[in-house]
Amino acid sequence: MARAPRHDPGAPVSAPEPEILGSGLLAEATAPLARGEPCSVLDLGPARPGNLAFFNDFRCRLGVADALGELAGMAASLAPGDPEVPARLQAILPPIPPRPWQLVLLWDVLDYLPTAMLERLGEALAPAMAPGALLHGFVSTGSAPLPDPPAVYDIESVERLRRHHQGGERAPARHTPWHIQRHLAGVAIERSRLHRDGRQEHLLRWPGS
């Protein structure tokens, strides 16, 4: 009987292959850009090549927060009422831009924040948001655990995304649309689409339009 190869604990662990995912609402979120309108966009993820190339084709100001891991870590280590939270959020997010954000790419971050932390995030974003701005992101509805740290995304087209993640796991926050609208600064669900893999894709509307 063949002996299984021994595992070397010091060997590097290869990251899983990226997933190719569909998006049904990113085209609507970026419709003003496609019409040639100037737009101010905040990406809460890191500066990914696909995203930089995608937005480089439009008249837009792109802010990159690279905040997904820090937001998830803060939510896991701090209570929402901790006095450190407002200052930590202010340090994580970019300074208030000259032109308020008209589109925010949330990616999967809502899955990592309990409802009370959603309120803190909304409060931190509020001074920099344009009335009626759009927020685009995904919420898990299945039983599968989340990657830890959070996955990052590359936009290949408005209908196709590449999702990169590592091997860690944690439980999702399990938000319903009601939770999101109640706890994220009064946003409204503009449009929602359930994908076959259990992702709920949301396009949210910031108050004030």
CSV table of C-alpha atoms in Angstrom, one decimal:
chain,number,residue,atom,x,y,z
A,1,MET,CA,0.0,0.0,0.0
A,2,ALA,CA,1.4,3.4,-1.0
A,3,ARG,CA,2.3,5.7,1.8
A,4,ALA,CA,0.7,9.2,1.6
A,5,PRO,CA,3.3,12.0,1.2
A,6,ARG,CA,4.2,13.8,4.5
A,7,HIS,CA,2.9,17.3,4.8
A,8,ASP,CA,5.6,19.9,5.4
A,9,PRO,CA,4.2,22.5,7.8
A,10,GLY,CA,6.8,25.0,6.6
A,11,ALA,CA,5.8,24.7,2.9
A,12,PRO,CA,3.9,27.7,1.5
A,13,VAL,CA,0.1,27.2,1.2
A,14,SER,CA,-1.1,28.0,-2.2
A,15,ALA,CA,-4.2,30.2,-2.5
A,16,PRO,CA,-7.4,28.7,-4.0
A,17,GLU,CA,-8.0,29.4,-7.7
A,18,PRO,CA,-10.0,32.7,-8.3
A,19,GLU,CA,-13.7,32.3,-8.9
A,20,ILE,CA,-15.4,33.7,-11.9
A,21,LEU,CA,-18.7,35.3,-10.8
A,22,GLY,CA,-21.5,37.0,-12.6
A,23,SER,CA,-22.9,40.4,-11.8
A,24,GLY,CA,-26.3,41.5,-12.8
A,25,LEU,CA,-26.3,45.0,-11.2
A,26,LEU,CA,-22.8,46.4,-11.7
A,27,ALA,CA,-23.9,47.7,-15.2
A,28,GLU,CA,-26.7,49.6,-13.6
A,29,ALA,CA,-24.3,50.9,-10.8
A,30,THR,CA,-21.9,52.2,-13.4
A,31,ALA,CA,-24.5,53.4,-16.0
A,32,PRO,CA,-23.7,57.2,-15.4
A,33,LEU,CA,-20.1,56.4,-16.3
A,34,ALA,CA,-21.1,54.6,-19.4
A,35,ARG,CA,-23.1,57.7,-20.4
A,36,GLY,CA,-20.0,59.8,-20.1
A,37,GLU,CA,-21.0,61.6,-16.9
A,38,PRO,CA,-18.2,62.4,-14.4
A,39,CYS,CA,-18.4,60.3,-11.3
A,40,SER,CA,-16.6,60.0,-8.0
A,41,VAL,CA,-16.1,56.3,-7.0
A,42,LEU,CA,-14.9,54.8,-3.7
A,43,ASP,CA,-13.6,51.2,-3.9
A,44,LEU,CA,-13.4,49.7,-0.4
A,45,GLY,CA,-11.1,47.0,-1.7
A,46,PRO,CA,-7.5,47.2,-2.6
A,47,ALA,CA,-6.1,48.6,-5.9
A,48,ARG,CA,-6.6,45.7,-8.2
A,49,PRO,CA,-5.4,45.8,-11.8
A,50,GLY,CA,-8.8,44.9,-13.3
A,51,ASN,CA,-10.6,47.6,-11.4
A,52,LEU,CA,-8.0,50.3,-12.2
A,53,ALA,CA,-8.2,49.4,-15.9
A,54,PHE,CA,-12.0,49.3,-15.8
A,55,PHE,CA,-12.4,52.8,-14.3
A,56,ASN,CA,-9.5,54.2,-16.3
A,57,ASP,CA,-11.8,54.1,-19.4
A,58,PHE,CA,-14.3,56.5,-17.8
A,59,ARG,CA,-14.5,60.1,-16.6
A,60,CYS,CA,-14.3,59.4,-12.9
A,61,ARG,CA,-12.3,60.0,-9.8
A,62,LEU,CA,-11.4,56.7,-8.1
A,63,GLY,CA,-10.6,56.5,-4.4
A,64,VAL,CA,-9.1,53.2,-3.2
A,65,ALA,CA,-9.6,52.5,0.5
A,66,ASP,CA,-8.0,49.0,0.8
A,67,ALA,CA,-10.2,48.6,3.9
A,68,LEU,CA,-11.9,45.2,3.6
A,69,GLY,CA,-9.5,43.4,5.9
A,70,GLU,CA,-9.3,46.2,8.4
A,71,LEU,CA,-13.1,46.6,8.6
A,72,ALA,CA,-13.6,42.8,9.1
A,73,GLY,CA,-10.8,42.7,11.7
A,74,MET,CA,-12.2,45.6,13.6
A,75,ALA,CA,-15.7,44.1,13.6
A,76,ALA,CA,-14.3,40.9,15.0
A,77,SER,CA,-12.2,42.5,17.7
A,78,LEU,CA,-14.2,45.6,18.8
A,79,ALA,CA,-17.7,46.1,20.1
A,80,PRO,CA,-19.7,48.6,18.0
A,81,GLY,CA,-20.0,50.9,21.0
A,82,ASP,CA,-16.3,50.9,21.8
A,83,PRO,CA,-15.1,54.5,21.9
A,84,GLU,CA,-12.2,53.6,19.5
A,85,VAL,CA,-14.6,52.7,16.7
A,86,PRO,CA,-15.2,56.2,15.2
A,87,ALA,CA,-11.5,57.1,15.1
A,88,ARG,CA,-10.6,53.7,13.7
A,89,LEU,CA,-13.2,54.1,10.9
A,90,GLN,CA,-12.0,57.6,10.1
A,91,ALA,CA,-8.4,56.3,9.8
A,92,ILE,CA,-9.5,53.4,7.6
A,93,LEU,CA,-11.6,55.4,5.1
A,94,PRO,CA,-10.1,58.0,2.7
A,95,PRO,CA,-10.4,61.7,3.6
A,96,ILE,CA,-13.6,63.5,2.5
A,97,PRO,CA,-13.1,64.1,-1.2
A,98,PRO,CA,-13.7,67.5,-3.0
A,99,ARG,CA,-16.5,65.8,-4.9
A,100,PRO,CA,-18.7,63.5,-2.7
A,101,TRP,CA,-18.7,59.8,-3.5
A,102,GLN,CA,-21.4,58.9,-6.0
A,103,LEU,CA,-20.7,55.2,-6.1
A,104,VAL,CA,-19.2,53.0,-3.4
A,105,LEU,CA,-18.1,49.4,-4.1
A,106,LEU,CA,-18.8,47.4,-0.9
A,107,TRP,CA,-17.9,44.0,-2.3
A,108,ASP,CA,-18.5,41.4,0.5
A,109,VAL,CA,-17.9,43.7,3.5
A,110,LEU,CA,-21.6,43.7,4.7
A,111,ASP,CA,-21.1,40.0,5.5
A,112,TYR,CA,-18.4,40.8,8.0
A,113,LEU,CA,-20.1,43.6,10.0
A,114,PRO,CA,-22.8,43.0,12.7
A,115,THR,CA,-25.8,45.3,12.4
A,116,ALA,CA,-24.6,47.8,15.0
A,117,MET,CA,-21.2,48.1,13.1
A,118,LEU,CA,-23.2,48.8,9.9
A,119,GLU,CA,-24.6,51.8,11.7
A,120,ARG,CA,-21.0,53.0,12.6
A,121,LEU,CA,-19.9,52.5,9.0
A,122,GLY,CA,-22.8,54.5,7.7
A,123,GLU,CA,-22.0,57.3,10.1
A,124,ALA,CA,-18.4,57.3,9.0
A,125,LEU,CA,-19.3,57.4,5.3
A,126,ALA,CA,-22.1,60.0,5.7
A,127,PRO,CA,-20.0,63.2,5.5
A,128,ALA,CA,-18.4,62.1,2.2
A,129,MET,CA,-21.5,60.8,0.4
A,130,ALA,CA,-23.5,62.5,-2.3
A,131,PRO,CA,-27.2,62.6,-1.9
A,132,GLY,CA,-28.7,59.6,-3.8
A,133,ALA,CA,-25.3,57.9,-4.2
A,134,LEU,CA,-25.3,54.2,-5.1
A,135,LEU,CA,-23.6,51.4,-3.2
A,136,HIS,CA,-23.0,48.0,-4.8
A,137,GLY,CA,-22.2,44.8,-2.9
A,138,PHE,CA,-22.9,41.2,-2.1
A,139,VAL,CA,-24.4,39.4,0.9
A,140,SER,CA,-24.2,35.6,1.4
A,141,THR,CA,-27.5,33.8,1.9
A,142,GLY,CA,-26.1,30.2,2.0
A,143,SER,CA,-24.5,28.1,4.8
A,144,ALA,CA,-20.9,28.3,3.5
A,145,PRO,CA,-18.4,30.1,5.7
A,146,LEU,CA,-16.7,33.3,4.5
A,147,PRO,CA,-13.1,33.6,3.5
A,148,ASP,CA,-10.9,35.2,6.2
A,149,PRO,CA,-9.5,37.7,5.3
A,150,PRO,CA,-12.2,38.9,2.9
A,151,ALA,CA,-12.0,38.1,-0.8
A,152,VAL,CA,-10.9,40.8,-3.2
A,153,TYR,CA,-12.4,41.4,-6.7
A,154,ASP,CA,-11.2,42.3,-10.2
A,155,ILE,CA,-13.8,43.7,-12.6
A,156,GLU,CA,-13.4,42.0,-16.0
A,157,SER,CA,-16.6,43.5,-17.4
A,158,VAL,CA,-19.9,44.8,-16.0
A,159,GLU,CA,-21.2,41.3,-16.1
A,160,ARG,CA,-18.1,39.3,-15.0
A,161,LEU,CA,-16.0,39.5,-11.9
A,162,ARG,CA,-12.9,37.6,-10.7
A,163,ARG,CA,-12.9,36.8,-6.9
A,164,HIS,CA,-9.7,36.0,-5.1
A,165,HIS,CA,-9.6,34.6,-1.6
A,166,GLN,CA,-7.4,32.7,0.8
A,167,GLY,CA,-8.1,29.6,2.8
A,168,GLY,CA,-9.3,31.0,6.2
A,169,GLU,CA,-12.9,30.8,7.3
A,170,ARG,CA,-15.4,32.7,9.5
A,171,ALA,CA,-19.1,32.8,9.9
A,172,PRO,CA,-21.1,35.5,8.0
A,173,ALA,CA,-23.2,38.2,9.7
A,174,ARG,CA,-26.3,37.0,7.9
A,175,HIS,CA,-28.0,40.3,6.9
A,176,THR,CA,-31.5,40.5,5.4
A,177,PRO,CA,-32.5,43.4,3.2
A,178,TRP,CA,-34.4,44.7,6.2
A,179,HIS,CA,-31.3,44.7,8.4
A,180,ILE,CA,-29.4,46.6,5.7
A,181,GLN,CA,-32.0,49.3,5.2
A,182,ARG,CA,-32.5,49.7,9.0
A,183,HIS,CA,-28.9,49.8,10.1
A,184,LEU,CA,-27.0,51.4,7.2
A,185,ALA,CA,-28.0,55.0,7.6
A,186,GLY,CA,-31.4,54.7,6.0
A,187,VAL,CA,-30.3,53.4,2.6
A,188,ALA,CA,-33.0,51.9,0.3
A,189,ILE,CA,-32.7,48.7,-1.7
A,190,GLU,CA,-32.7,50.1,-5.2
A,191,ARG,CA,-32.4,46.6,-6.8
A,192,SER,CA,-31.6,43.1,-5.7
A,193,ARG,CA,-30.7,39.9,-7.5
A,194,LEU,CA,-30.3,36.4,-6.1
A,195,HIS,CA,-27.6,34.3,-7.8
A,196,ARG,CA,-27.6,30.5,-8.0
A,197,ASP,CA,-24.5,30.2,-5.8
A,198,GLY,CA,-26.4,31.9,-2.9
A,199,ARG,CA,-25.1,35.4,-3.3
A,200,GLN,CA,-27.6,38.2,-2.9
A,201,GLU,CA,-26.4,41.1,-5.1
A,202,HIS,CA,-27.6,44.5,-3.9
A,203,LEU,CA,-27.7,48.0,-5.4
A,204,LEU,CA,-28.4,50.4,-2.5
A,205,ARG,CA,-29.5,54.0,-2.7
A,206,TRP,CA,-28.0,56.5,-0.2
A,207,PRO,CA,-30.6,58.9,1.3
A,208,GLY,CA,-31.3,62.3,0.0
A,209,SER,CA,-31.9,61.9,-3.7
